[in-house]
Amino acid sequence: MLFAHDTECGLLAAAALVNTDGEEGEGLPDVTALDAFFTAYGWSGRHERTEAELRAVRALRPRLRRVWHAAEDETVEIINRLLREAPALPQLIRHDDHPYHLHAVPRDAPLATRMAVEAAMALADLVRNGELSRLRRCAHPDCDNVLVDLSKNRSRRFCEAGCGNRAAVSAYRARKAASRA
């Protein structure tokens, strides 16, 4: 583990949330999909299961996506704005068999607010550690997904949508075609 558990979880959830708004279509088409996302990324606390909550979560995505395209100073501005809007007050919390970790808003804060603040806190750790280069865009030319490279050797290039396999198949087919020529 390169970062604290809650930092890694926050980064991966932020990237996954950004990627629900991609070229492949709407990844959060309804409240049921938001429920699945909530469960998959281990969110706890208040979850209203309403259309309004779904709209608020969707509205967060472009703000977070901007971080993957921004320089450090703009990233810091985005992080600080998200934390100010909450308003965030970091505290150590222990729940659901997890050891102490930081929560910066109460568990009964709106889901979109908790998602924004968790992402901002995790991104703040990247900034503080000089690790913003771990935020990447998928290297596949037909994909605009984002990723967080948590590998020790900083070698991850492709997102979770199978782009690495597609790239390998394309390279294999190109080698086969070249060997026939």
CSV table of C-alpha atoms in Angstrom, one decimal:
chain,number,residue,atom,x,y,z
A,1,MET,CA,0.0,0.0,0.0
A,2,LEU,CA,1.5,3.3,-1.1
A,3,PHE,CA,-1.0,5.6,0.7
A,4,ALA,CA,-3.3,5.2,3.6
A,5,HIS,CA,-6.2,2.9,3.0
A,6,ASP,CA,-8.8,5.7,3.0
A,7,THR,CA,-6.7,7.7,0.5
A,8,GLU,CA,-6.5,4.8,-1.9
A,9,CYS,CA,-10.2,4.1,-1.6
A,10,GLY,CA,-11.0,7.7,-2.2
A,11,LEU,CA,-8.8,7.9,-5.3
A,12,LEU,CA,-10.2,4.8,-6.8
A,13,ALA,CA,-13.8,5.8,-6.1
A,14,ALA,CA,-13.2,9.2,-7.6
A,15,ALA,CA,-11.8,7.7,-10.8
A,16,ALA,CA,-14.6,5.2,-11.0
A,17,LEU,CA,-17.1,8.0,-10.5
A,18,VAL,CA,-15.6,10.1,-13.2
A,19,ASN,CA,-15.6,7.1,-15.6
A,20,THR,CA,-19.4,6.7,-15.1
A,21,ASP,CA,-19.7,9.7,-17.4
A,22,GLY,CA,-17.9,8.4,-20.5
A,23,GLU,CA,-18.3,7.9,-24.2
A,24,GLU,CA,-19.8,4.4,-23.6
A,25,GLY,CA,-22.9,6.1,-22.2
A,26,GLU,CA,-24.3,6.9,-18.8
A,27,GLY,CA,-22.8,4.7,-16.1
A,28,LEU,CA,-25.2,6.0,-13.5
A,29,PRO,CA,-28.5,5.8,-15.5
A,30,ASP,CA,-30.7,5.5,-12.4
A,31,VAL,CA,-30.9,5.2,-8.6
A,32,THR,CA,-30.4,1.4,-8.8
A,33,ALA,CA,-27.0,2.0,-10.5
A,34,LEU,CA,-26.1,4.5,-7.8
A,35,ASP,CA,-27.0,2.0,-5.2
A,36,ALA,CA,-24.6,-0.5,-6.9
A,37,PHE,CA,-21.8,2.1,-7.0
A,38,PHE,CA,-22.5,3.0,-3.3
A,39,THR,CA,-22.0,-0.6,-2.4
A,40,ALA,CA,-19.1,-1.4,-4.7
A,41,TYR,CA,-17.0,1.4,-3.3
A,42,GLY,CA,-17.8,0.8,0.3
A,43,TRP,CA,-19.7,4.1,1.0
A,44,SER,CA,-21.3,4.3,4.4
A,45,GLY,CA,-23.7,6.7,6.0
A,46,ARG,CA,-26.7,8.5,4.5
A,47,HIS,CA,-28.0,7.4,1.1
A,48,GLU,CA,-31.4,8.8,0.1
A,49,ARG,CA,-31.9,6.7,-3.0
A,50,THR,CA,-33.6,9.7,-4.8
A,51,GLU,CA,-33.4,11.3,-8.2
A,52,ALA,CA,-32.1,14.5,-6.6
A,53,GLU,CA,-29.3,12.6,-5.0
A,54,LEU,CA,-28.5,10.9,-8.3
A,55,ARG,CA,-28.4,14.3,-10.0
A,56,ALA,CA,-26.1,15.8,-7.3
A,57,VAL,CA,-23.7,12.8,-7.7
A,58,ARG,CA,-23.7,13.2,-11.5
A,59,ALA,CA,-23.0,16.9,-11.2
A,60,LEU,CA,-19.8,16.1,-9.3
A,61,ARG,CA,-18.3,14.1,-12.1
A,62,PRO,CA,-17.1,16.9,-14.4
A,63,ARG,CA,-15.6,18.8,-11.4
A,64,LEU,CA,-13.5,15.7,-10.5
A,65,ARG,CA,-12.6,14.9,-14.1
A,66,ARG,CA,-11.0,18.4,-14.4
A,67,VAL,CA,-8.4,17.3,-11.8
A,68,TRP,CA,-7.1,14.7,-14.3
A,69,HIS,CA,-6.5,17.5,-16.8
A,70,ALA,CA,-5.3,20.3,-14.6
A,71,ALA,CA,-1.9,21.5,-13.5
A,72,GLU,CA,-1.0,21.4,-9.9
A,73,ASP,CA,-2.2,24.9,-9.0
A,74,GLU,CA,-5.6,24.4,-10.6
A,75,THR,CA,-5.9,21.0,-8.9
A,76,VAL,CA,-5.2,22.7,-5.5
A,77,GLU,CA,-7.9,25.3,-6.3
A,78,ILE,CA,-10.4,22.5,-7.1
A,79,ILE,CA,-9.6,20.6,-3.9
A,80,ASN,CA,-9.8,23.7,-1.7
A,81,ARG,CA,-13.1,24.7,-3.3
A,82,LEU,CA,-14.6,21.2,-2.7
A,83,LEU,CA,-13.5,21.3,0.9
A,84,ARG,CA,-14.8,24.8,1.5
A,85,GLU,CA,-18.2,24.1,0.0
A,86,ALA,CA,-18.7,21.1,2.4
A,87,PRO,CA,-17.6,22.7,4.9
A,88,ALA,CA,-15.0,20.1,5.8
A,89,LEU,CA,-13.7,19.5,9.3
A,90,PRO,CA,-11.4,16.4,9.3
A,91,GLN,CA,-11.8,14.0,12.2
A,92,LEU,CA,-10.5,10.5,13.0
A,93,ILE,CA,-13.4,8.0,12.8
A,94,ARG,CA,-13.6,4.2,13.2
A,95,HIS,CA,-16.6,2.3,11.8
A,96,ASP,CA,-17.7,-0.9,10.1
A,97,ASP,CA,-14.5,-2.9,11.1
A,98,HIS,CA,-12.2,-0.2,9.5
A,99,PRO,CA,-9.4,1.2,11.6
A,100,TYR,CA,-9.2,4.9,12.3
A,101,HIS,CA,-9.3,7.0,9.2
A,102,LEU,CA,-10.3,10.5,8.3
A,103,HIS,CA,-13.8,11.7,7.6
A,104,ALA,CA,-14.2,15.4,6.9
A,105,VAL,CA,-17.9,15.7,6.9
A,106,PRO,CA,-20.6,13.9,9.1
A,107,ARG,CA,-21.9,10.5,7.9
A,108,ASP,CA,-25.3,12.1,7.5
A,109,ALA,CA,-24.1,14.7,5.0
A,110,PRO,CA,-25.5,14.3,1.5
A,111,LEU,CA,-23.8,11.6,-0.5
A,112,ALA,CA,-22.5,13.9,-3.2
A,113,THR,CA,-21.0,16.1,-0.5
A,114,ARG,CA,-19.3,13.1,1.1
A,115,MET,CA,-18.0,11.9,-2.3
A,116,ALA,CA,-16.6,15.3,-3.1
A,117,VAL,CA,-14.9,15.7,0.2
A,118,GLU,CA,-13.5,12.1,0.2
A,119,ALA,CA,-12.1,12.7,-3.3
A,120,ALA,CA,-10.7,16.1,-2.2
A,121,MET,CA,-9.0,14.7,0.9
A,122,ALA,CA,-7.4,11.8,-1.1
A,123,LEU,CA,-6.3,14.2,-3.9
A,124,ALA,CA,-4.8,16.5,-1.2
A,125,ASP,CA,-2.6,13.6,-0.1
A,126,LEU,CA,-1.4,13.2,-3.7
A,127,VAL,CA,-0.5,16.9,-3.9
A,128,ARG,CA,1.2,16.9,-0.5
A,129,ASN,CA,3.3,13.9,-1.5
A,130,GLY,CA,4.2,15.2,-5.0
A,131,GLU,CA,2.3,12.3,-6.6
A,132,LEU,CA,-0.2,14.0,-8.9
A,133,SER,CA,1.5,12.1,-11.8
A,134,ARG,CA,-0.3,9.0,-10.6
A,135,LEU,CA,-3.5,10.5,-12.0
A,136,ARG,CA,-3.6,9.5,-15.6
A,137,ARG,CA,-5.8,9.2,-18.6
A,138,CYS,CA,-6.2,5.8,-20.2
A,139,ALA,CA,-3.5,5.3,-22.9
A,140,HIS,CA,-5.9,3.6,-25.3
A,141,PRO,CA,-6.5,6.1,-28.2
A,142,ASP,CA,-10.3,5.4,-28.2
A,143,CYS,CA,-10.9,5.8,-24.5
A,144,ASP,CA,-11.2,9.0,-22.4
A,145,ASN,CA,-11.4,7.2,-19.0
A,146,VAL,CA,-9.2,8.2,-16.2
A,147,LEU,CA,-7.2,6.0,-13.8
A,148,VAL,CA,-5.1,6.2,-10.6
A,149,ASP,CA,-1.8,4.4,-10.9
A,150,LEU,CA,-1.2,2.9,-7.5
A,151,SER,CA,1.5,0.5,-8.8
A,152,LYS,CA,4.9,0.7,-7.1
A,153,ASN,CA,6.7,1.1,-10.4
A,154,ARG,CA,4.2,3.6,-11.8
A,155,SER,CA,3.6,1.5,-14.9
A,156,ARG,CA,-0.2,1.4,-15.2
A,157,ARG,CA,-1.4,2.8,-18.5
A,158,PHE,CA,-4.9,1.5,-19.1
A,159,CYS,CA,-8.2,1.9,-17.3
A,160,GLU,CA,-10.5,-0.9,-15.9
A,161,ALA,CA,-12.7,-1.0,-19.0
A,162,GLY,CA,-10.5,-3.6,-20.8
A,163,CYS,CA,-8.4,-1.2,-22.8
A,164,GLY,CA,-5.2,-3.0,-21.9
A,165,ASN,CA,-6.6,-6.2,-23.5
A,166,ARG,CA,-7.8,-4.3,-26.5
A,167,ALA,CA,-4.3,-2.7,-26.9
A,168,ALA,CA,-2.6,-6.2,-26.6
A,169,VAL,CA,-5.0,-7.7,-29.2
A,170,SER,CA,-4.4,-4.8,-31.6
A,171,ALA,CA,-0.6,-5.1,-31.2
A,172,TYR,CA,-0.8,-8.9,-31.7
A,173,ARG,CA,-2.8,-8.5,-34.9
A,174,ALA,CA,-0.4,-5.8,-36.2
A,175,ARG,CA,2.5,-8.1,-35.6
A,176,LYS,CA,0.8,-11.0,-37.4
A,177,ALA,CA,-0.1,-8.8,-40.3
A,178,ALA,CA,3.5,-7.5,-40.5
A,179,SER,CA,4.9,-11.0,-40.5
A,180,ARG,CA,2.7,-12.1,-43.4
A,181,ALA,CA,3.8,-9.2,-45.5
